[in-house]
Short mmCIF file of C-alpha atoms in Angstrom, two decimals:
data_model
loop_
_atom_site.label_atom_id
_atom_site.label_comp_id
_atom_site.label_asym_id
_atom_site.label_seq_id
_atom_site.Cartn_x
_atom_site.Cartn_y
_atom_site.Cartn_z
CA UNK A 168 0.00 0.00 0.00
CA UNK A 169 1.31 3.43 -0.94
CA UNK A 170 2.06 6.00 1.75
CA UNK A 171 -0.33 8.47 0.11
CA UNK A 172 -3.13 5.90 0.26
CA UNK A 173 -2.41 5.16 3.93
CA UNK A 174 -2.51 8.87 4.78
CA UNK A 175 -5.86 9.36 3.06
CA UNK A 176 -7.32 6.34 4.87
CA UNK A 177 -6.16 7.66 8.23
CA UNK A 178 -7.62 11.11 7.57
CA UNK A 179 -10.99 9.73 6.40
CA UNK A 180 -11.17 7.58 9.53
CA UNK A 181 -10.25 10.52 11.77
CA UNK A 182 -13.18 12.58 10.45
CA UNK A 183 -15.43 9.51 10.77
CA UNK A 184 -15.95 9.15 7.03
CA UNK A 185 -16.34 5.98 4.98
CA UNK A 186 -14.66 5.15 1.67
CA UNK A 187 -14.41 1.62 0.23
CA UNK A 188 -11.05 -0.12 -0.08
CA UNK A 189 -11.58 -0.55 -3.84
CA UNK A 190 -12.00 3.20 -4.29
CA UNK A 191 -8.67 3.90 -2.56
CA UNK A 192 -6.84 1.28 -4.61
CA UNK A 193 -8.32 2.20 -7.98
CA UNK A 194 -7.71 5.92 -7.45
CA UNK A 195 -4.06 5.76 -6.41
CA UNK A 196 -3.02 3.03 -8.86
CA UNK A 197 -4.48 4.99 -11.78
CA UNK A 198 -3.34 8.47 -10.71
CA UNK A 199 -0.36 9.63 -12.82
CA UNK A 200 1.35 11.15 -9.76
CA UNK A 201 0.24 8.68 -7.11
CA UNK A 202 3.08 9.33 -4.60
CA UNK A 203 2.65 13.10 -4.48
CA UNK A 204 0.64 15.67 -2.53
CA UNK A 205 -1.31 16.31 -5.76
CA UNK A 206 -2.73 12.78 -5.60
CA UNK A 207 -3.77 13.29 -1.96
CA UNK A 208 -5.42 16.60 -2.80
CA UNK A 209 -7.20 15.13 -5.84
CA UNK A 210 -8.48 12.21 -3.79
CA UNK A 211 -10.00 14.47 -1.15
CA UNK A 212 -11.47 16.70 -3.86
CA UNK A 213 -13.18 13.64 -5.34
CA UNK A 214 -14.73 12.99 -1.91
CA UNK A 215 -15.95 16.60 -1.71
CA UNK A 216 -13.30 17.70 0.80
CA UNK A 217 -11.29 20.85 0.07
CA UNK A 218 -7.56 21.10 0.83
CA UNK A 219 -5.02 23.94 0.95
CA UNK A 220 -1.24 23.52 0.66
CA UNK A 221 1.44 25.81 2.11
CA UNK A 222 5.19 26.05 2.51
CA UNK A 223 6.02 27.30 6.00
CA UNK A 224 9.06 27.59 8.26
CA UNK A 225 9.66 24.42 10.25
CA UNK A 226 9.47 26.24 13.60
CA UNK A 227 6.00 27.55 12.69
CA UNK A 228 4.38 24.11 12.66
CA UNK A 229 3.17 24.56 16.26
CA UNK A 230 1.08 27.53 15.09
CA UNK A 231 -1.21 25.07 13.25
CA UNK A 232 -2.73 23.65 16.45
CA UNK A 233 -6.22 24.80 15.39
CA UNK A 234 -5.94 23.11 11.96
CA UNK A 235 -5.60 19.51 13.10
CA UNK A 236 -5.61 16.96 11.63
CA UNK A 237 -3.26 18.12 8.88
CA UNK A 238 -0.78 16.38 6.59
CA UNK A 239 2.94 17.15 6.56
CA UNK A 240 5.72 16.07 4.24
CA UNK A 241 8.48 14.21 6.06
CA UNK A 242 12.15 14.49 5.13
CA UNK A 243 13.06 11.24 3.41
CA UNK A 244 14.49 9.95 0.17
CA UNK A 245 12.94 12.14 -2.58
CA UNK A 246 10.56 13.61 0.06
CA UNK A 247 7.83 11.10 -0.83
CA UNK A 248 6.58 10.28 2.67
CA UNK A 249 3.66 12.05 4.34
CA UNK A 250 2.63 12.01 7.99
CA UNK A 251 -0.45 13.26 9.86
CA UNK A 252 -0.45 15.55 12.90
CA UNK A 253 -3.56 14.91 15.02
CA UNK A 254 -2.77 17.12 18.01
CA UNK A 255 0.00 19.60 18.71
CA UNK A 256 0.95 21.88 21.59
CA UNK A 257 4.02 23.78 22.73
CA UNK A 258 6.19 20.78 23.59
CA UNK A 259 4.70 17.61 22.06
CA UNK A 260 2.58 16.38 19.17
CA UNK A 261 0.57 13.22 18.49
CA UNK A 262 1.07 12.09 14.90
CA UNK A 263 1.04 9.24 12.39
CA UNK A 264 4.65 8.24 11.77
CA UNK A 265 4.97 7.08 8.11
CA UNK A 266 8.40 5.57 8.75
CA UNK A 267 7.17 3.25 11.53
CA UNK A 268 3.58 3.01 10.21
CA UNK A 269 2.03 3.83 13.58
CA UNK A 270 0.60 6.64 15.70
CA UNK A 271 2.82 7.97 18.48
CA UNK A 272 3.78 10.98 20.57
CA UNK A 273 6.78 13.01 19.45
CA UNK A 274 8.58 16.07 20.77
CA UNK A 275 8.15 19.30 18.84
CA UNK A 276 11.91 19.64 18.36
CA UNK A 277 12.17 16.19 16.73
CA UNK A 278 9.05 16.81 14.62
CA UNK A 279 10.55 20.07 13.35
CA UNK A 280 13.69 18.19 12.27
CA UNK A 281 11.61 15.66 10.30
CA UNK A 282 9.26 18.31 8.84
CA UNK A 283 10.17 19.43 5.29
CA UNK A 284 8.09 22.62 5.44
CA UNK A 285 5.22 21.44 3.21
CA UNK A 286 1.81 21.16 4.86
CA UNK A 287 -1.63 20.20 3.51
CA UNK A 288 -4.58 21.58 5.49
CA UNK A 289 -7.80 19.54 5.35
CA UNK A 290 -11.13 21.34 5.42
CA UNK A 291 -12.96 18.83 7.61
CA UNK A 292 -15.59 21.21 8.94
CA UNK A 293 -18.24 20.00 6.49
CA UNK A 294 -17.12 16.36 6.68
CA UNK A 295 -18.63 15.64 3.28
CA UNK A 296 -17.22 12.12 3.02
CA UNK A 297 -20.27 10.01 3.80
CA UNK A 298 -20.68 8.72 7.33
CA UNK A 299 -20.73 4.96 7.88
CA UNK A 300 -24.18 3.49 8.51
CA UNK A 301 -25.87 0.09 8.57
CA UNK A 302 -26.37 0.07 4.79
CA UNK A 303 -22.71 0.91 4.05
CA UNK A 304 -21.49 -1.77 6.46
CA UNK A 305 -23.77 -4.39 4.87
CA UNK A 306 -22.70 -3.33 1.35
CA UNK A 307 -19.00 -3.55 2.22
CA UNK A 308 -19.57 -6.89 3.92
CA UNK A 309 -21.19 -8.46 0.85
CA UNK A 310 -18.69 -6.78 -1.53
CA UNK A 311 -15.88 -8.69 0.16
CA UNK A 312 -17.13 -11.98 -1.25
CA UNK A 313 -14.24 -14.06 -0.03
CA UNK A 314 -14.62 -12.87 3.55
CA UNK A 315 -18.36 -13.48 3.26
CA UNK A 316 -17.68 -17.04 2.11
CA UNK A 317 -15.42 -17.71 5.10
CA UNK A 318 -17.85 -16.15 7.57
CA UNK A 319 -20.71 -18.18 6.08
CA UNK A 320 -18.68 -21.37 6.32
CA UNK A 321 -17.79 -20.65 9.93
CA UNK A 322 -21.38 -19.76 10.87
CA UNK A 323 -22.79 -22.89 9.23
CA UNK A 324 -20.14 -25.08 10.83
CA UNK A 325 -20.81 -23.48 14.22
CA UNK A 326 -24.54 -24.12 13.94
CA UNK A 327 -24.13 -27.75 12.92
CA UNK A 328 -21.41 -28.23 15.51
CA UNK A 329 -23.46 -26.80 18.37
CA UNK A 330 -26.49 -28.92 17.39
CA UNK A 331 -24.28 -32.01 17.25
CA UNK A 332 -22.54 -31.61 20.63
CA UNK A 333 -25.58 -30.35 22.55
CA UNK A 334 -26.44 -33.77 24.08
CA UNK A 335 -22.80 -34.57 24.96
CA UNK A 336 -20.99 -31.32 25.76
CA UNK A 337 -17.16 -31.50 25.50
CA UNK A 338 -14.96 -28.63 26.62
CA UNK A 339 -11.99 -29.92 24.58
CA UNK A 340 -14.01 -29.96 21.35
CA UNK A 341 -15.18 -26.37 22.00
CA UNK A 342 -11.54 -25.26 22.47
CA UNK A 343 -10.60 -27.17 19.31
CA UNK A 344 -13.25 -25.35 17.28
CA UNK A 345 -12.30 -21.89 18.62
CA UNK A 346 -8.61 -22.42 17.82
CA UNK A 347 -9.45 -23.52 14.27
CA UNK A 348 -11.64 -20.43 13.77
CA UNK A 349 -8.80 -18.17 14.97
CA UNK A 350 -6.46 -19.93 12.53
CA UNK A 351 -8.85 -19.16 9.65
CA UNK A 352 -8.90 -15.45 10.52
CA UNK A 353 -5.12 -15.23 10.91
CA UNK A 354 -4.49 -16.94 7.55
CA UNK A 355 -7.06 -14.70 5.91
CA UNK A 356 -5.33 -11.66 7.43
CA UNK A 357 -1.95 -12.81 6.10
CA UNK A 358 -3.40 -13.21 2.59
CA UNK A 359 -4.82 -9.68 2.78
CA UNK A 360 -1.43 -8.45 4.03
CA UNK A 361 0.27 -10.09 1.03
CA UNK A 362 -2.09 -8.13 -1.22
CA UNK A 363 -1.52 -4.85 0.63
CA UNK A 364 -5.10 -4.82 1.95
CA UNK A 365 -4.44 -4.92 5.72
CA UNK A 366 -3.14 -1.65 7.15
CA UNK A 367 -3.78 -2.93 10.70
CA UNK A 368 -1.64 -6.03 10.28
CA UNK A 369 1.09 -3.81 8.86
CA UNK A 370 1.10 -1.92 12.15
CA UNK A 371 1.37 -5.15 14.14
CA UNK A 372 4.17 -6.48 11.94
CA UNK A 373 6.34 -3.35 11.78
CA UNK A 374 10.06 -4.08 11.68
CA UNK A 375 12.07 -4.65 14.83
CA UNK A 376 15.46 -6.19 15.50
CA UNK A 377 14.23 -9.77 15.21
CA UNK A 378 10.70 -9.27 13.83
CA UNK A 379 10.14 -8.66 10.13
CA UNK A 380 6.98 -10.14 8.61
CA UNK A 381 7.82 -8.84 5.11
CA UNK A 382 11.09 -10.82 5.01
CA UNK A 383 9.16 -14.04 5.65
CA UNK A 384 5.80 -13.52 3.92
CA UNK A 385 7.23 -12.17 0.65
CA UNK A 386 10.24 -14.49 0.46
CA UNK A 387 10.81 -17.49 -1.81
CA UNK A 388 10.48 -19.83 1.16
CA UNK A 389 6.87 -18.73 1.69
CA UNK A 390 5.84 -20.94 -1.25
CA UNK A 391 5.68 -24.73 -1.58
CA UNK A 392 5.47 -25.94 -5.19
CA UNK A 393 4.42 -22.43 -6.18
CA UNK A 394 1.58 -22.22 -3.62
CA UNK A 395 1.74 -19.63 -0.82
CA UNK A 396 1.89 -21.13 2.66
CA UNK A 397 -0.82 -18.66 3.71
CA UNK A 398 -3.14 -20.21 1.10
CA UNK A 399 -2.25 -23.71 2.26
CA UNK A 400 -2.89 -22.64 5.86
CA UNK A 401 -6.29 -21.17 5.02
CA UNK A 402 -7.24 -24.35 3.12
CA UNK A 403 -6.02 -26.43 6.08
CA UNK A 404 -8.04 -24.58 8.73
CA UNK A 405 -11.12 -24.29 6.49
CA UNK A 406 -11.00 -28.05 5.91
CA UNK A 407 -10.78 -28.59 9.68
CA UNK A 408 -13.90 -26.45 10.12
CA UNK A 409 -15.77 -28.70 7.71
CA UNK A 410 -14.52 -31.78 9.55
CA UNK A 411 -15.76 -30.37 12.87
CA UNK A 412 -19.28 -30.29 11.44
CA UNK A 413 -19.27 -34.05 10.75
CA UNK A 414 -21.09 -36.09 13.40
CA UNK A 415 -18.56 -38.90 13.77
CA UNK A 416 -16.26 -39.78 16.66
CA UNK A 417 -13.88 -41.54 14.26
CA UNK A 418 -13.61 -38.42 12.11
CA UNK A 419 -12.98 -36.18 15.12
CA UNK A 420 -10.33 -38.57 16.47
CA UNK A 421 -8.58 -38.41 13.10
CA UNK A 422 -8.00 -34.70 13.69
CA UNK A 423 -5.16 -35.57 16.06
CA UNK A 424 -3.34 -37.44 13.30
CA UNK A 425 -3.82 -34.44 11.00
CA UNK A 426 -2.33 -32.14 13.65
CA UNK A 427 0.66 -34.45 14.08
CA UNK A 428 1.24 -34.63 10.31
CA UNK A 429 1.16 -30.83 10.13
CA UNK A 430 4.25 -30.80 12.38
CA UNK A 431 6.26 -31.17 9.15
CA UNK A 432 5.24 -27.62 8.19
CA UNK A 433 5.90 -26.41 11.74
CA UNK A 434 9.49 -27.73 11.64
CA UNK A 435 9.99 -26.26 8.15
CA UNK A 436 8.62 -22.85 9.18
CA UNK A 437 10.75 -22.66 12.34
CA UNK A 438 13.89 -23.73 10.45
CA UNK A 439 13.27 -21.21 7.69
CA UNK A 440 12.58 -18.29 10.03
CA UNK A 441 15.17 -18.89 12.75
CA UNK A 442 18.04 -20.56 10.88
CA UNK A 443 17.85 -19.28 7.30
CA UNK A 444 16.29 -15.80 7.41
CA UNK A 445 17.08 -15.13 11.10
CA UNK A 446 13.85 -13.12 11.36
CA UNK A 447 10.51 -13.91 12.98
CA UNK A 448 7.03 -13.33 11.56
CA UNK A 449 4.61 -12.81 14.46
CA UNK A 450 1.58 -14.03 12.47
CA UNK A 451 3.40 -17.16 11.26
CA UNK A 452 4.46 -17.95 14.82
CA UNK A 453 0.88 -17.53 16.02
CA UNK A 454 -0.22 -20.17 13.47
CA UNK A 455 2.43 -22.54 14.86
CA UNK A 456 1.25 -21.92 18.43
CA UNK A 457 -2.39 -22.57 17.41
CA UNK A 458 -1.48 -25.84 15.72
CA UNK A 459 0.51 -27.04 18.75
CA UNK A 460 -2.42 -26.01 20.96
CA UNK A 461 -4.82 -28.05 18.78
CA UNK A 462 -2.64 -31.16 19.08
CA UNK A 463 -2.19 -30.82 22.86
CA UNK A 464 -5.91 -30.16 23.34
CA UNK A 465 -6.98 -33.43 21.65
CA UNK A 466 -4.03 -35.59 22.70
CA UNK A 467 -5.48 -36.61 26.06
CA UNK A 468 -9.07 -37.16 24.91
CA UNK A 469 -8.77 -38.59 21.38
CA UNK A 470 -8.86 -42.32 20.69
CA UNK A 471 -5.83 -43.07 18.52
CA UNK A 472 -6.71 -46.71 17.93
CA UNK A 473 -7.27 -47.69 14.31
CA UNK A 474 -9.78 -50.11 12.81
CA UNK A 475 -9.90 -51.12 9.15
CA UNK A 476 -13.65 -50.40 9.21
CA UNK A 477 -12.90 -46.75 9.91
CA UNK A 478 -11.32 -46.19 6.49
CA UNK A 479 -14.69 -45.33 4.93
CA UNK A 480 -15.34 -42.58 7.48
CA UNK A 481 -11.78 -41.29 7.29
CA UNK A 482 -12.37 -40.87 3.56
CA UNK A 483 -14.77 -38.03 4.43
CA UNK A 484 -11.85 -36.26 6.16
CA UNK A 485 -9.80 -36.43 2.98
CA UNK A 486 -12.77 -35.15 0.93
CA UNK A 487 -13.22 -32.19 3.33
CA UNK A 488 -9.54 -31.22 3.17
CA UNK A 489 -9.38 -31.64 -0.62
CA UNK A 490 -12.63 -29.69 -1.20
CA UNK A 491 -11.43 -26.80 0.98
CA UNK A 492 -8.07 -26.73 -0.83
CA UNK A 493 -9.63 -26.69 -4.32
CA UNK A 494 -12.16 -23.95 -3.43
CA UNK A 495 -9.63 -21.73 -1.68
CA UNK A 496 -6.96 -22.13 -4.38
CA UNK A 497 -9.43 -21.50 -7.20
CA UNK A 498 -10.55 -18.26 -5.64
CA UNK A 499 -7.07 -17.04 -4.63
CA UNK A 500 -5.59 -17.83 -8.06
CA UNK A 501 -8.39 -15.84 -9.66
CA UNK A 502 -7.78 -13.01 -7.19
CA UNK A 503 -4.04 -12.94 -7.96
CA UNK A 504 -4.68 -12.96 -11.71
CA UNK A 505 -7.18 -10.13 -11.38
CA UNK A 506 -4.71 -8.16 -9.29
CA UNK A 507 -1.96 -8.75 -11.85
CA UNK A 508 -4.29 -7.65 -14.64
CA UNK A 509 -5.10 -4.45 -12.74
CA UNK A 510 -1.42 -3.80 -12.07
CA UNK A 511 -0.58 -4.13 -15.78
CA UNK A 512 -3.54 -1.92 -16.64
CA UNK A 513 -2.40 0.78 -14.22
CA UNK A 514 1.19 0.52 -15.47
CA UNK A 515 -0.05 1.18 -19.01
CA UNK A 516 -2.20 4.04 -17.70
CA UNK A 517 0.80 5.72 -16.10
CA UNK A 518 2.83 5.22 -19.26
CA UNK A 519 -0.02 6.70 -21.30
CA UNK A 520 -0.15 9.72 -18.97
CA UNK A 521 3.41 10.80 -19.68
CA UNK A 522 3.33 14.22 -21.33
CA UNK A 523 5.84 13.38 -24.08
CA UNK A 524 3.86 10.29 -25.12
CA UNK A 525 0.56 12.18 -25.04
CA UNK A 526 1.90 15.03 -27.20
CA UNK A 527 3.19 12.56 -29.82
CA UNK A 528 -0.20 10.82 -29.96
CA UNK A 529 -2.00 14.19 -30.10
CA UNK A 530 0.07 15.38 -33.05
CA UNK A 531 -0.99 12.28 -35.00
CA UNK A 532 -4.69 13.17 -34.70
CA UNK A 533 -6.71 15.08 -37.27
CA UNK A 534 -6.19 18.84 -37.02
CA UNK A 535 -9.07 21.25 -37.67
CA UNK A 536 -7.38 24.02 -39.68
CA UNK A 537 -10.48 26.23 -39.95
CA UNK A 538 -10.86 26.63 -36.16
CA UNK A 539 -10.69 30.30 -35.05
CA UNK A 540 -11.72 32.32 -31.99
CA UNK A 541 -14.43 34.02 -34.05
CA UNK A 542 -16.86 31.16 -33.57
CA UNK A 543 -18.65 30.20 -30.34
CA UNK A 544 -17.71 31.54 -26.89
CA UNK A 545 -14.10 31.79 -25.74
CA UNK A 546 -13.15 32.08 -22.07
CA UNK A 547 -9.69 32.86 -20.77
CA UNK A 548 -6.63 34.87 -21.85
CA UNK A 549 -6.02 35.18 -25.59
CA UNK A 550 -2.32 34.38 -25.04
CA UNK A 551 -2.99 31.06 -23.27
CA UNK A 552 -0.68 28.23 -24.31
CA UNK A 553 -3.48 25.69 -24.68
CA UNK A 554 -6.95 26.10 -26.17
CA UNK A 555 -9.54 23.44 -25.33
CA UNK A 556 -12.47 23.49 -27.74
CA UNK A 557 -15.62 21.67 -26.64
CA UNK A 558 -18.31 20.80 -29.18
CA UNK A 559 -21.40 20.54 -26.98
CA UNK A 560 -25.19 20.44 -26.86
CA UNK A 561 -27.30 21.80 -23.99
CA UNK A 562 -29.45 18.63 -23.83
CA UNK A 563 -26.59 16.13 -24.08
CA UNK A 564 -26.13 14.12 -20.84
CA UNK A 565 -22.43 13.47 -21.48
CA UNK A 566 -21.89 17.19 -22.11
CA UNK A 567 -23.39 17.80 -18.68
CA UNK A 568 -20.93 15.32 -17.12
CA UNK A 569 -18.01 16.92 -18.98
CA UNK A 570 -18.98 20.37 -17.68
CA UNK A 571 -18.21 19.19 -14.14
CA UNK A 572 -14.56 18.78 -15.17
CA UNK A 573 -14.23 22.11 -16.98
CA UNK A 574 -16.22 24.72 -15.07
CA UNK A 575 -13.40 25.50 -12.60
CA UNK A 576 -10.62 25.55 -15.19
CA UNK A 577 -10.85 29.28 -15.89
CA UNK A 578 -10.09 30.18 -12.31
CA UNK A 579 -7.43 27.57 -11.63
CA UNK A 580 -5.36 27.43 -14.85
CA UNK A 581 -3.92 30.59 -16.41
CA UNK A 582 -2.36 28.66 -19.33
CA UNK A 583 -5.70 27.40 -20.67
CA UNK A 584 -8.56 29.01 -22.54
CA UNK A 585 -11.83 27.27 -23.30
CA UNK A 586 -13.92 27.58 -26.45
CA UNK A 587 -17.56 26.45 -26.39
CA UNK A 588 -19.22 25.59 -29.72
CA UNK A 589 -22.86 24.47 -29.87
CA UNK A 590 -23.79 21.72 -32.30
CA UNK A 591 -27.50 22.54 -32.39
CA UNK A 592 -29.35 22.19 -35.75
CA UNK A 593 -32.18 24.56 -36.60
CA UNK A 594 -34.57 21.58 -36.47
CA UNK A 595 -33.68 20.95 -32.81
CA UNK A 596 -36.15 20.88 -29.95
CA UNK A 597 -37.36 24.14 -28.49
CA UNK A 598 -35.32 23.51 -25.33
CA UNK A 599 -31.97 23.14 -27.15
CA UNK A 600 -32.53 26.36 -29.14
CA UNK A 601 -33.77 28.46 -26.24
CA UNK A 602 -30.90 27.47 -23.91
CA UNK A 603 -28.31 28.02 -26.67
CA UNK A 604 -29.79 31.45 -27.44
CA UNK A 605 -29.73 32.46 -23.76
CA UNK A 606 -26.10 31.41 -23.23
CA UNK A 607 -24.95 33.17 -26.41
CA UNK A 608 -27.04 36.22 -25.51
CA UNK A 609 -25.30 36.51 -22.15
CA UNK A 610 -21.88 36.16 -23.82
CA UNK A 611 -22.74 38.87 -26.38
CA UNK A 612 -22.73 41.61 -23.70
CA UNK A 613 -19.12 42.78 -23.01
CA UNK A 614 -19.95 43.80 -19.45
CA UNK A 615 -21.15 40.29 -18.62
CA UNK A 616 -18.66 38.33 -20.71
CA UNK A 617 -17.49 36.02 -17.95
CA UNK A 618 -21.03 35.80 -16.55
CA UNK A 619 -21.85 33.44 -19.45
CA UNK A 620 -19.83 30.89 -17.49
CA UNK A 621 -22.33 31.39 -14.68
CA UNK A 622 -25.27 30.63 -16.96
CA UNK A 623 -23.56 27.46 -18.21
CA UNK A 624 -23.05 26.35 -14.59
CA UNK A 625 -26.68 27.02 -13.73
CA UNK A 626 -28.01 25.06 -16.70
CA UNK A 627 -25.79 22.00 -16.40
CA UNK A 628 -25.69 21.80 -12.59
CA UNK A 629 -29.04 23.14 -11.32
CA UNK A 630 -31.68 23.27 -14.04
CA UNK A 631 -30.65 20.59 -16.56
CA UNK A 632 -33.71 19.65 -18.68
CA UNK A 633 -35.84 22.04 -16.58
CA UNK A 634 -36.49 24.90 -19.00
CA UNK A 635 -39.07 26.66 -16.83
CA UNK A 636 -36.64 26.97 -13.90
CA UNK A 637 -33.92 28.17 -16.26
CA UNK A 638 -36.16 30.85 -17.82
CA UNK A 639 -37.17 32.13 -14.38
CA UNK A 640 -33.51 32.67 -13.48
CA UNK A 641 -32.39 34.21 -16.81
CA UNK A 642 -34.71 36.56 -18.65
CA UNK A 643 -33.67 38.12 -22.00
CA UNK A 644 -35.55 40.34 -24.48
CA UNK A 645 -36.89 38.43 -27.47
CA UNK A 646 -34.81 40.53 -29.87
CA UNK A 647 -31.55 39.48 -28.19
CA UNK A 648 -32.51 35.80 -28.28
CA UNK A 649 -33.52 35.85 -31.95
CA UNK A 650 -30.29 37.67 -32.83
CA UNK A 651 -28.34 34.54 -31.82
CA UNK A 652 -29.91 32.31 -34.51
CA UNK A 653 -27.27 33.23 -37.10
CA UNK A 654 -24.50 32.30 -34.65
CA UNK A 655 -26.18 28.99 -33.86
CA UNK A 656 -26.50 28.15 -37.56
CA UNK A 657 -22.91 29.19 -38.21
CA UNK A 658 -21.66 26.83 -35.48
CA UNK A 659 -23.87 23.98 -36.67
CA UNK A 660 -22.75 24.22 -40.32
CA UNK A 661 -19.12 24.57 -39.25
CA UNK A 662 -19.42 21.31 -37.23
CA UNK A 663 -21.07 19.65 -40.20
CA UNK A 664 -18.38 20.80 -42.65
CA UNK A 665 -15.64 19.49 -40.33
CA UNK A 666 -17.56 16.22 -39.77
CA UNK A 667 -17.80 16.79 -36.02
CA UNK A 668 -21.14 15.09 -35.46
CA UNK A 669 -20.93 13.71 -31.90
CA UNK A 670 -21.20 15.64 -28.67
CA UNK A 671 -19.17 16.19 -26.70
CA UNK A 672 -16.14 16.38 -29.00
CA UNK A 673 -12.92 17.89 -27.66
CA UNK A 674 -10.11 19.63 -29.54
CA UNK A 675 -6.79 20.59 -27.99
CA UNK A 676 -5.03 23.36 -29.93
CA UNK A 677 -7.11 22.31 -32.93
CA UNK A 678 -6.24 18.59 -32.72
CA UNK A 679 -8.94 16.05 -31.91
CA UNK A 680 -8.33 14.63 -28.44
CA UNK A 681 -7.29 10.96 -28.79
CA UNK A 682 -10.00 8.41 -27.96
CA UNK A 683 -7.67 6.74 -25.46
CA UNK A 684 -7.75 9.79 -23.18
CA UNK A 685 -10.25 11.55 -20.94
CA UNK A 686 -10.06 15.29 -20.37
CA UNK A 687 -9.24 14.89 -16.68
CA UNK A 688 -6.16 12.85 -17.68
CA UNK A 689 -5.08 15.45 -20.23
CA UNK A 690 -5.28 18.24 -17.66
CA UNK A 691 -2.43 16.64 -15.69
CA UNK A 692 -0.16 16.99 -18.73
CA UNK A 693 -0.85 20.50 -20.02
#
C-alpha cells in the first residue's frame, strides 16, 4: 500500500468518514502522480473535501494547532513520505509516523527536524465524506465476497457443531473449534497483508530487531510448489472447520493425526525463520502456536486406535480437506490474476499519462485548420498556451458530465482558454434552441462576458432539462434571443463541414483529443 493511500485512509477515519477499499486502490493506482501531494489533494477533492497547501518555516508548525488533523511532508528519500499531525501543543505532538507506520507521541523539536516545510490543510468542517451506517457496512460486507464465504462457512459449521454436541458437551471440542476459527482469521489476514489490503496487520508487523513479517511472507520460502503457505494454511483450517461439522467420533479422532502430520510444516517454518532468514514473523508464529495447541488439546481425549472399518469414514476427512483446498486455491488464483491484470492496466495508464507520449499521440490526430476564436464563446486569456475546444449540446447528458470537469478551469489554470461551440441544428427541440440562445445572448454583452460561465453552470448543474426553472432565473428580451440564430446556424454548419457530429467532441489546440484519453487525464499533462 502506498504511503499516500495510507494517509488518506487515516484522515478519512479521523473525520469519521467511509470510503471503500476498492476506491482507494483504484484511485491511487491509476493516478499519474500517485506518490505526491497532488494525488492526496485530488483524492479528497473527489470525496468533496477541500484542501489547501502551504510552505512554512519548520518552527512555525506549532502555530497550526487549530488546523488539526493536517498532513505534513516528512524528510526522506525524494521527500515522498507524508505524515499526519492529530494534536499539537508547545512541547509535544501526536502524529502518524509514516516511517514506523504507527501513531505515536513526538517532541516538537524532533518533529521540526523531520518536517520538510510542506503542509496540507484539510477542510474537515463539512465532513462531506459520507458517514458509515448500517447500509454501508452491509454493502461492504457483501462486496468482500471471499470474507463473506469464510464467515458463512464458519457460521454454518458453528450451527451444525453446536447442534451435534448439545447432548454430549465436551470442553476440549469447544476449544478445538475456537482455535481452528482463529487460525482461519489469521491466515485470511496474512493473505490480505500479502495483497496490501491490511493496514492494521502492517502496524502489528512493523520491523524490529528480530521481527520482520515482510522478510518471511514475501520471500521465496513462503511458497511450496508455487503455492503460498498462507493459502495452504487457510485451506487447512477451512478443511478442519468442515470436519468439525461431521457427526462422527472416528472423524474427530482423526484430527489428532492431522495435527501431528502438520508438524512437518511447523518444523519447516521454524527452520526457515530462525536458521535461514534469522527473522521472525509474528503471524506465522501464532499459526504454529495454534497448531501445537490443537494437538495438545486433543491428545489426552482422542482415541488413537485404528480399525480397518474406519477407512470409509476417514475418507470423508480427505474429501473435506481436498474440497477446501480446491475452493480456496481457485478463488485465490483468480484473485491474484485479477490483481496482476489491474497492475498491468495501471502501469499502461501511467505510461499513457506521460506528457511526451501524449503530445506525440495528439500530433498524430486530425487537425481542424479552420478553427478560429471568431466562432462560439471563448473564455480565458487570448495568449494562453493551450486552447480546449468543446463541441457541446445543452441537452446532451455526457456534455453535462463533462462540464463538471471544466467549469473551474478558468479560475485555476492561467495557461488554458476554453472555447464552447454548440452543435444545435435549426430543427432541434425548443429547449436546445432556447438554452443556446440564452447562453450566447449573455456572452454577447461585453460587461457580462465572464457571466456566461455562470449561466452554463446554472443550466448543467441546477436546471438541466428544466427549461421553466432556467427561464425564471435568466430573462432576455426576445430581440436578443432571436439575434443569436445566425451564430447557432454558423456553429452547426461549421461542425457539419468538419464532420464533427458527436457531442461532446474535444479539440486541444485544434487537434482532436485521442480516444484513449479523458479530459481529466489530459489536464495533468498541459
